[in-house]
CSV table of C-alpha atoms and ligand atoms in Angstrom, one decimal:
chain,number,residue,atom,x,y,z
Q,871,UNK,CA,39.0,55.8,-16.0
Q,872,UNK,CA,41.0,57.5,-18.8
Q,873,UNK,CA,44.3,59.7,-17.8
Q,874,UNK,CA,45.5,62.1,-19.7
Q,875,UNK,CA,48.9,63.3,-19.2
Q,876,UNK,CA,48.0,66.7,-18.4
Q,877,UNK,CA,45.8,65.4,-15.5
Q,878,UNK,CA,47.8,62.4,-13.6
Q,879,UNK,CA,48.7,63.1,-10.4
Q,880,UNK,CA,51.6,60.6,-9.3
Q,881,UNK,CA,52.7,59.2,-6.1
Q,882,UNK,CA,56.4,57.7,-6.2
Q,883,UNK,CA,56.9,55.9,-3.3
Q,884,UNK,CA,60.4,54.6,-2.7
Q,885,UNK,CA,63.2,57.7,-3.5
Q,886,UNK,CA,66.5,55.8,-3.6
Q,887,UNK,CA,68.8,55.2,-6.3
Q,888,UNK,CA,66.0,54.1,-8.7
Q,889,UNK,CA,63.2,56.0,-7.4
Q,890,UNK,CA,64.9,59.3,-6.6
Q,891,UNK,CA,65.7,59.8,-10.6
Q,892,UNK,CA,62.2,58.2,-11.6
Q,893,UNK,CA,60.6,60.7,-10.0
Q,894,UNK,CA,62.4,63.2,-11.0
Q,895,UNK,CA,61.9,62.4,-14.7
Q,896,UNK,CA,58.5,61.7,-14.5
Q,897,UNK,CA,58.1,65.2,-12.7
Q,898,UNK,CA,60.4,66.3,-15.4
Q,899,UNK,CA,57.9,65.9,-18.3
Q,900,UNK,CA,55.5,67.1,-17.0
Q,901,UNK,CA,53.5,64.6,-14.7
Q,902,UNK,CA,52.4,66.2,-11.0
Q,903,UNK,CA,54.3,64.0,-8.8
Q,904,UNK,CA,54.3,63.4,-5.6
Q,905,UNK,CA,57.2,61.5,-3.5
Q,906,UNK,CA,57.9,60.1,-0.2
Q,907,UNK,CA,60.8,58.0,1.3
Q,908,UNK,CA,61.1,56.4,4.9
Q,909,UNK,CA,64.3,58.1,5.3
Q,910,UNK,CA,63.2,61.9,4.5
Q,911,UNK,CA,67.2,63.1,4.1
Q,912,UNK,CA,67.3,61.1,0.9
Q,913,UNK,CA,64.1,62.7,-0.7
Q,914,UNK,CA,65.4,66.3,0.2
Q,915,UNK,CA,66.9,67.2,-3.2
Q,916,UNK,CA,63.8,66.2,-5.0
Q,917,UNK,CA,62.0,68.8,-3.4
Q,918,UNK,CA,64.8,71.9,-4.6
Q,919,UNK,CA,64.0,70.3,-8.5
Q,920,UNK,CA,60.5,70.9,-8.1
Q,921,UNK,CA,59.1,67.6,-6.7
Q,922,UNK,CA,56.5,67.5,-3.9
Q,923,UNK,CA,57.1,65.8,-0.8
Q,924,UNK,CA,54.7,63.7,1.3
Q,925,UNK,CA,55.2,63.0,5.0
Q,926,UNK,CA,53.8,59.6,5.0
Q,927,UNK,CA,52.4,57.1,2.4
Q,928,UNK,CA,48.9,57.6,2.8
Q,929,UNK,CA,49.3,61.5,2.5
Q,930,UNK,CA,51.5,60.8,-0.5
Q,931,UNK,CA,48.8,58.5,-2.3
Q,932,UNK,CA,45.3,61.0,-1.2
Q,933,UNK,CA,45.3,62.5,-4.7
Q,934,UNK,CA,47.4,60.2,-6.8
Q,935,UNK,CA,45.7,58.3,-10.0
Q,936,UNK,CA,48.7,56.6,-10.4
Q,937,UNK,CA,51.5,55.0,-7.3
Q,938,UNK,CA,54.6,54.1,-8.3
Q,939,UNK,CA,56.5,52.0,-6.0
Q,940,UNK,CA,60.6,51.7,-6.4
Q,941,UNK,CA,61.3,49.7,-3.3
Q,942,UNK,CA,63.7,47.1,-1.8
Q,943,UNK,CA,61.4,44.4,-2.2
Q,944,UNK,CA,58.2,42.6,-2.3
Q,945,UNK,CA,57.8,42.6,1.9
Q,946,UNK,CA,58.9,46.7,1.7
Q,947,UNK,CA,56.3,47.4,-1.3
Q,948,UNK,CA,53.4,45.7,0.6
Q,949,UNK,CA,54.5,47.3,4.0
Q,950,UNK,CA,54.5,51.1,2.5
Q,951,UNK,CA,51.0,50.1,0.5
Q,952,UNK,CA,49.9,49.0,3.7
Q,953,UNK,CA,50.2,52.0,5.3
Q,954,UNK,CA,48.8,53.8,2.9
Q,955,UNK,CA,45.7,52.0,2.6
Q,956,UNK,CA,43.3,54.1,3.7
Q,957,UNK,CA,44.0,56.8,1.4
Q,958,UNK,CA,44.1,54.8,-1.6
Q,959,UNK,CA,41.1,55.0,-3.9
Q,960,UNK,CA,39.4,52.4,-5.7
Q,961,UNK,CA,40.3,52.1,-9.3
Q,962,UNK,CA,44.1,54.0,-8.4
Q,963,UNK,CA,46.7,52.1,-11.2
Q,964,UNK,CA,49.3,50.8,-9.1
Q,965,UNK,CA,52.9,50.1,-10.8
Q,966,UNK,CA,55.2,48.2,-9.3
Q,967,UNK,CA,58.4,48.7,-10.3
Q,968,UNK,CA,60.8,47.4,-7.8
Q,969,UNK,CA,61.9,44.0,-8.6
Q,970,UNK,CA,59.9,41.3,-6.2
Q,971,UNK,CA,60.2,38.7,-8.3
Q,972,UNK,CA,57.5,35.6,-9.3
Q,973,UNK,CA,56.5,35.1,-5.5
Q,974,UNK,CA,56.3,38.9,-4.6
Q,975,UNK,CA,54.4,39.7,-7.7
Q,976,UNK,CA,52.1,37.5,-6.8
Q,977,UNK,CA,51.4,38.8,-3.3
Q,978,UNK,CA,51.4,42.6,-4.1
Q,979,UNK,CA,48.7,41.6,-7.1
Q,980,UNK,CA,46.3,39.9,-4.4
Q,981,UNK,CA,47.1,43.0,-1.9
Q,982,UNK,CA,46.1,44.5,-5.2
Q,983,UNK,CA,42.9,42.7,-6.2
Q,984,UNK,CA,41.3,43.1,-2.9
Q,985,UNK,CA,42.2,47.1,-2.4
Q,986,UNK,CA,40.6,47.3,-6.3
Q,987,UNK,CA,44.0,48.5,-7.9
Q,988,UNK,CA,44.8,48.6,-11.8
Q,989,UNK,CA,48.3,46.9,-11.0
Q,990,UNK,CA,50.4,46.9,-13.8
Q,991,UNK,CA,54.0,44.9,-13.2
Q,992,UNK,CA,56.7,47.3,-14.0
Q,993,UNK,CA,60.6,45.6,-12.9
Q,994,UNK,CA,63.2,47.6,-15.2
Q,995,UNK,CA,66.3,46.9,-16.7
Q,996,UNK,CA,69.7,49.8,-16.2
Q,997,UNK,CA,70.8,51.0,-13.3
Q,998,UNK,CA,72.0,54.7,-11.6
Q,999,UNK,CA,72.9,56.1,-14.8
Q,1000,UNK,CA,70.3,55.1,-17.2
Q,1001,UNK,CA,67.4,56.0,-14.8
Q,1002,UNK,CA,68.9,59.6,-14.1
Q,1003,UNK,CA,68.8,59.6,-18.2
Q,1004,UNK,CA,65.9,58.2,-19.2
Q,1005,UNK,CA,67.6,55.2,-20.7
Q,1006,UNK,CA,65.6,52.8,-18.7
Q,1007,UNK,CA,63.9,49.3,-20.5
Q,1008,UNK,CA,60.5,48.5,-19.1
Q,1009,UNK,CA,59.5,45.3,-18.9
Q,1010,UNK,CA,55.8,45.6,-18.8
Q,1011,UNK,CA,52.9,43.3,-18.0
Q,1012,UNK,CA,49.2,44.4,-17.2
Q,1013,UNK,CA,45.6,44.9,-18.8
Q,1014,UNK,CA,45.8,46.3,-22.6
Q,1015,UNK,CA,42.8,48.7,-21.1
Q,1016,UNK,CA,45.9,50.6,-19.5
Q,1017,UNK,CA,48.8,50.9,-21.5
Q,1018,UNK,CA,47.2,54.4,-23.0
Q,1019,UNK,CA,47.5,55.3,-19.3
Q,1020,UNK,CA,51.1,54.2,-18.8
Q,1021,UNK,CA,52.8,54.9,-21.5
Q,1022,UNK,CA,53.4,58.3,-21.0
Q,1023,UNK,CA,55.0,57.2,-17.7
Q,1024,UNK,CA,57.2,54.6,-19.2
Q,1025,UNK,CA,58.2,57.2,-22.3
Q,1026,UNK,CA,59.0,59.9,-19.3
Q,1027,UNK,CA,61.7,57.0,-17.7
Q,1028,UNK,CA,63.1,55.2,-20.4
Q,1029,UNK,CA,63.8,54.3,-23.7
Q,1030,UNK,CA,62.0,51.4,-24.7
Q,1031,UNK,CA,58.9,49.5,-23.1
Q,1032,UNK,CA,58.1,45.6,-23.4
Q,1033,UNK,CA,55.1,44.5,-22.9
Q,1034,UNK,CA,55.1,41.0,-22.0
Q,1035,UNK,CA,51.5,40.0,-21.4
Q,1036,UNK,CA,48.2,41.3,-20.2
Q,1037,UNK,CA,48.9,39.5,-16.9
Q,1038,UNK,CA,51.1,41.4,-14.1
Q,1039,UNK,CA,53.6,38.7,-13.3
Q,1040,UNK,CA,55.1,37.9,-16.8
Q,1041,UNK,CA,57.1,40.8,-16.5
Q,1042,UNK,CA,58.5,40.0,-13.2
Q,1043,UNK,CA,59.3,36.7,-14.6
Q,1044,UNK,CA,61.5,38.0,-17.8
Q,1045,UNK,CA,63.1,40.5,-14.8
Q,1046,UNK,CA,64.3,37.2,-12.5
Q,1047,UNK,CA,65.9,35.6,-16.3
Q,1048,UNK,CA,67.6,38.9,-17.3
Q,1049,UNK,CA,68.8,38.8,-13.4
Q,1050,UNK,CA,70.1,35.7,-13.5
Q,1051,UNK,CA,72.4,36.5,-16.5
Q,1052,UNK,CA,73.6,39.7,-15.5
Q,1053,UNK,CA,74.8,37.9,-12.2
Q,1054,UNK,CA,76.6,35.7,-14.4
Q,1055,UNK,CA,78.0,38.4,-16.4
Q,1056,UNK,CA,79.1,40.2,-12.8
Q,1057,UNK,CA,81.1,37.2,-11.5
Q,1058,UNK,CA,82.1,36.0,-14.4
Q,1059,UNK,CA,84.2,39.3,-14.7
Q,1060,UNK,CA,85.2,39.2,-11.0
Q,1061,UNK,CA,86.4,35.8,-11.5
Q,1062,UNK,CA,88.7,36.4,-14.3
Q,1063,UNK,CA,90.2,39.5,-12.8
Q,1064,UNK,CA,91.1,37.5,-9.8
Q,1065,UNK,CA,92.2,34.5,-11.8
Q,1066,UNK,CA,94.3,37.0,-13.5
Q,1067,UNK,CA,96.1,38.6,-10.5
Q,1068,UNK,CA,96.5,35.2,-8.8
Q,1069,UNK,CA,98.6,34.4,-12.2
Q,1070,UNK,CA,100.3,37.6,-12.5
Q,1071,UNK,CA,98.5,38.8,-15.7
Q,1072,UNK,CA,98.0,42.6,-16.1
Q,1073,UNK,CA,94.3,43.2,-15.7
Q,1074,UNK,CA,94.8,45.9,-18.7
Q,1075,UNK,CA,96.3,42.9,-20.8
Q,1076,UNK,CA,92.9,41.1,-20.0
Q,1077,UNK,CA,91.1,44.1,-20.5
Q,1078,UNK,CA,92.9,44.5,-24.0
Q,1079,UNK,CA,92.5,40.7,-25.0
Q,1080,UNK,CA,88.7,40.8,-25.0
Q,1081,UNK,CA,88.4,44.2,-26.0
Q,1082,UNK,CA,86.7,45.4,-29.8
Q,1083,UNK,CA,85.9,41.6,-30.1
Q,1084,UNK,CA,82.7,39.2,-29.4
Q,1085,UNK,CA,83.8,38.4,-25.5
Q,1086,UNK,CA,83.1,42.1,-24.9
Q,1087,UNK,CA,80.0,42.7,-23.2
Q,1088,UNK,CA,79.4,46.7,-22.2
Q,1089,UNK,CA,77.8,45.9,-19.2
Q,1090,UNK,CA,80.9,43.1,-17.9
Q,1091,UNK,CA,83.7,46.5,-19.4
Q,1092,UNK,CA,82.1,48.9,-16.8
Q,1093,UNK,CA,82.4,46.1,-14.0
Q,1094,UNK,CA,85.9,45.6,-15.0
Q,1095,UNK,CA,86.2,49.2,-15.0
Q,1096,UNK,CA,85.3,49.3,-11.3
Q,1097,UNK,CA,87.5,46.3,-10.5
Q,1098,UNK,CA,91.1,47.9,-12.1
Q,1099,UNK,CA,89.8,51.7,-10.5
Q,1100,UNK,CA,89.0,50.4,-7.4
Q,1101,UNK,CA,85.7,52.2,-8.0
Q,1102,UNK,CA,82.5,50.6,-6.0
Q,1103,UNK,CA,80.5,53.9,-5.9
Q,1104,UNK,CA,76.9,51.8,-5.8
Q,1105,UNK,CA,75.1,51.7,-9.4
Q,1106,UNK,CA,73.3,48.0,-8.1
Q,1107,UNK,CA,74.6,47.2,-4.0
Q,1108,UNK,CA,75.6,44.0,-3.1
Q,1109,UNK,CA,72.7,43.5,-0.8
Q,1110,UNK,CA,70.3,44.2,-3.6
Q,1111,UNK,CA,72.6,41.6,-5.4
Q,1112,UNK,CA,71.9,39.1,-2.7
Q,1113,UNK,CA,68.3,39.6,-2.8
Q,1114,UNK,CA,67.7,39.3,-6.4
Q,1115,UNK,CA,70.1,36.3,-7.0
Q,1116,UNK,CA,67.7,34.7,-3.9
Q,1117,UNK,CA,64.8,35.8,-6.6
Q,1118,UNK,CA,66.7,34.0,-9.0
Q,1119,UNK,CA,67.3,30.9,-6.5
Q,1120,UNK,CA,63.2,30.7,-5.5
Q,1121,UNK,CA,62.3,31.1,-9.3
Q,1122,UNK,CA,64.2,28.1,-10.4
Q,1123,UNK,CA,63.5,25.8,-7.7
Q,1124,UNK,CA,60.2,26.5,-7.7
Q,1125,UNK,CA,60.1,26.0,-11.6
Q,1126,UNK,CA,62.3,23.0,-10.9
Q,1127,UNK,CA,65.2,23.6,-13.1
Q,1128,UNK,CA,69.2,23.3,-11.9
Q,1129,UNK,CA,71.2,26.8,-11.6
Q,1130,UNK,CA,74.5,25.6,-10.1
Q,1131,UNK,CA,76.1,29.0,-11.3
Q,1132,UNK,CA,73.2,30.7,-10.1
Q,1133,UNK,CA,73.5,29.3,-6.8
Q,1134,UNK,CA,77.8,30.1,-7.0
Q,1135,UNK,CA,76.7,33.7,-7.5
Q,1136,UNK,CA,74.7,33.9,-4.8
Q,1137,UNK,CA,77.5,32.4,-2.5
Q,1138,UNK,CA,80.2,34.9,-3.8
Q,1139,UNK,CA,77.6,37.9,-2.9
Q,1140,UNK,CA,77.1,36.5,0.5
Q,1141,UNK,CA,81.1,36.3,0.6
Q,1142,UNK,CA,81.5,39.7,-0.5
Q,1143,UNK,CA,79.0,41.0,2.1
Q,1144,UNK,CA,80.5,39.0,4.6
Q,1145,UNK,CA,83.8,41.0,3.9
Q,1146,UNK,CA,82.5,44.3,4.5
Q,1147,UNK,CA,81.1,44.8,1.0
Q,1148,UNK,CA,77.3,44.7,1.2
Q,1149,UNK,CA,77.0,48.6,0.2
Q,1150,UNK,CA,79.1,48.5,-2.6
Q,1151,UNK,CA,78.5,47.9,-6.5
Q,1152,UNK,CA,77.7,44.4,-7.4
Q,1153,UNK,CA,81.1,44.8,-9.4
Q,1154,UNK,CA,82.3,43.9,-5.2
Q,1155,UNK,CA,82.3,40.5,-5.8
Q,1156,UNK,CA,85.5,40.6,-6.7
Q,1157,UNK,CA,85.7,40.7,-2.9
Q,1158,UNK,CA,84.5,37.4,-2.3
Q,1159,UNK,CA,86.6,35.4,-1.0
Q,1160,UNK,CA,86.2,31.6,0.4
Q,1161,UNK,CA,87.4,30.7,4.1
Q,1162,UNK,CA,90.1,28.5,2.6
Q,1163,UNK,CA,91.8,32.2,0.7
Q,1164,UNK,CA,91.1,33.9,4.2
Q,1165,UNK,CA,92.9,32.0,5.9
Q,1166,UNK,CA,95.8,31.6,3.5
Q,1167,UNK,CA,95.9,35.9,3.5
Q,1168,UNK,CA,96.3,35.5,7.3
Q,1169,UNK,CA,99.1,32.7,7.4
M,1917,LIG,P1,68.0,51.5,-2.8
M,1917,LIG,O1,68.8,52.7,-3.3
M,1917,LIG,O2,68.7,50.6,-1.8
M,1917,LIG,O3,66.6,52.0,-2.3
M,1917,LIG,C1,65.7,51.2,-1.7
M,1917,LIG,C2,64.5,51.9,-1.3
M,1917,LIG,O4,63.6,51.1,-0.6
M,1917,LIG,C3,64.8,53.1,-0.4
M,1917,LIG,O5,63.8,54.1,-0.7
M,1917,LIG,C4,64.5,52.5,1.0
M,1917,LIG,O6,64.2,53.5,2.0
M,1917,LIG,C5,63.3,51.7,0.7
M,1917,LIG,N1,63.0,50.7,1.7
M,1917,LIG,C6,63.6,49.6,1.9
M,1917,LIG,N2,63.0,48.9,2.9
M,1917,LIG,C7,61.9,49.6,3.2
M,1917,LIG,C8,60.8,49.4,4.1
M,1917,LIG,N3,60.8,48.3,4.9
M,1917,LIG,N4,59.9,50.3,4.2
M,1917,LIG,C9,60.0,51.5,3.5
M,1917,LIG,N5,60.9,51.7,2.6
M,1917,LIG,C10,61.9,50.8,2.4
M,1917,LIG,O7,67.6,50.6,-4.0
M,1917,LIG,P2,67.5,50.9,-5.6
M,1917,LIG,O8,68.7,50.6,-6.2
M,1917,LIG,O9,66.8,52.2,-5.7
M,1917,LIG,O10,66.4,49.8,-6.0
M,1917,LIG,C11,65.0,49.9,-5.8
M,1917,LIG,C12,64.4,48.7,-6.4
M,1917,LIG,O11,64.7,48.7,-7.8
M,1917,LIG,C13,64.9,47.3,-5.9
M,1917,LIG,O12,63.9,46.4,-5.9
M,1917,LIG,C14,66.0,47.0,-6.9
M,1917,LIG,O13,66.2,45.6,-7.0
M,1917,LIG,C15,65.3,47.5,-8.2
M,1917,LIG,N6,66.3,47.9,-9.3
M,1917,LIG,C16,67.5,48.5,-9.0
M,1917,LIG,C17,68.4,48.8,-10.0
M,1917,LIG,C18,69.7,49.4,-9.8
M,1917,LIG,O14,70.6,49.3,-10.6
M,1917,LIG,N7,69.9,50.2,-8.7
M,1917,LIG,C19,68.1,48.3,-11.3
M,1917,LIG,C20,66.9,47.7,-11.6
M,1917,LIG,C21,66.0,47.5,-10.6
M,1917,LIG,P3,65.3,54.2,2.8
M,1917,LIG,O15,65.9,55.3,2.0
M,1917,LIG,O16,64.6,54.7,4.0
M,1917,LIG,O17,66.3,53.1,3.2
């Protein structure tokens, strides 16, 4: 099957903070898309920018050439594929953009192989802003045969595309690494700023001292930038945080290699869930706190 861009019909499953934007810009140049969300509310405005709506997976996927899924996870992306099984033709090119990680890959490509779908493994890097923008990297993995097919798709989101190997799964593999360092990069901030406060250093002094030099990292300034606003409007929530630094966990151990920080981040998540701030930006793990500083806050 060749697609043309004039001719592919799209179904975006999945219309949250990724997905709602994705399809957006994907209706935006010029694809016939298609969307539906379990919570219906939250796919609304897609439909007043032109977008149109399906009730239910299967009536979302009945014309598609093309499904996009931007869910939670691997066990959300197979349940919504599920139930849309029976409307979903042989040959359909399925990308999977949510990140699922190296064991979730690997069960939506079998759900794949045996409902005969073209998956292509799509996880991307940026968060709210970059995917209302465009700016989106796309961390590709699938059969050369369809990259003429995608690419039009992957131009329409973002800025850049990597293709990492012919075999869905790489790129979900490069998606669990870049995870694990921007987890690192999150706490690593949150860390310092309370160090910081706990020593009664300015957080702008901090801010200042790594500023302009080779400790700045753009992505750690807008995290410090939510810590000294008190900003925690959701780019990347803490739950999803907890979920991908479990990716993170599985992927290691399963490749058996030590991630003590990896495992700290994870912790600190759960801590900053714990305290109330699961829907927050990841930037909340500032939040964390251990029992031991709980209890001295009480006493
Ligand atoms: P989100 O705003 O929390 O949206 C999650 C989506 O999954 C919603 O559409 C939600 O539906 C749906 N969902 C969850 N469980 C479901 C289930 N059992 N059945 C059907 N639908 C279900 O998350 P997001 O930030 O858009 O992220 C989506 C994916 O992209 C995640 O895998 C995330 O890790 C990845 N990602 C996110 C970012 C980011 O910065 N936000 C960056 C890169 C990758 P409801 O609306 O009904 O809850």
């Amino acid at each position: 099957m060749t697609t043309s861009k004039a001719h592919t019909a799209v179904a975006v499953l999945g219309t949250g903070t990724m997905g709602a934007p994705i399809a957006r810009n994907l209706h935006n140049a010029g694809l016939d898309v298609t969307a539906w969300n379990r919570s219906a509310a939250k796919a609304a405005q897609l439909s007043e920018d032109g977008v149109a709506l399906a009730d239910s997976p299967a009536d979302a996927v009945r014309d598609a050439n093309v499904v996009v899924t931007v869910l939670k996870d691997a066990d959300a992306v197979l349940e919504v594929l599920r139930a849309a099984a029976q409307t979903l033709r042989p040959g359909t090119m399925l990308v999977q953009i949510s990140t699922v990680g190296v064991e979730g890959i690997s069960r939506i490509a079998k759900f794949a192989w045996s409902h005969q779908l073209r998956l292509v493994d799509a996880p991307v890097l940026g968060t709210k802003g970059p995917a209302e923008n465009a700016q989106l990297v796309v961390l590709a993995s699938g059969a050369e045969s369809d990259r003429d097919v995608v690419g039009p798709l992957f131009d329409a989101i973002g800025k850049k595309t990597i293709w990492v190997d012919c075999k869905p799964g790489e790129a979900s593999k490069l998606k669990v690494v870049v995870n694990s360092f921007i987890s690192t990069l999150t706490h690593g901030i949150a860390e310092a700023a309370r160090l910081a406060e706990a020593l009664g250093i300015d957080l702008e002094d901090f801010q200042n001292a790594i500023h302009g030099g080779p400790l700045e990292a753009p992505f750690a300034s807008i995290k410090l930038d939510a810590i000294m606003n008190q900003q925690f409007a959701p780019s990347f929530t803490v739950e999803n945080a907890i979920k991908d630094s479990r990716l993170v966990a599985e992927a290691a151990g399963n490749a058996g290699v030590w991630l003590p920080v990896a495992d700290a981040g994870l912790e600190r998540y759960r801590a900053a869930a714990a305290s109330g701030h699961g829907g927050d930006d990841m930037a909340a793990s500032y939040f964390a706190e251990s029992g031991l500083e709980a209890s001295d806050h009480a006493s």
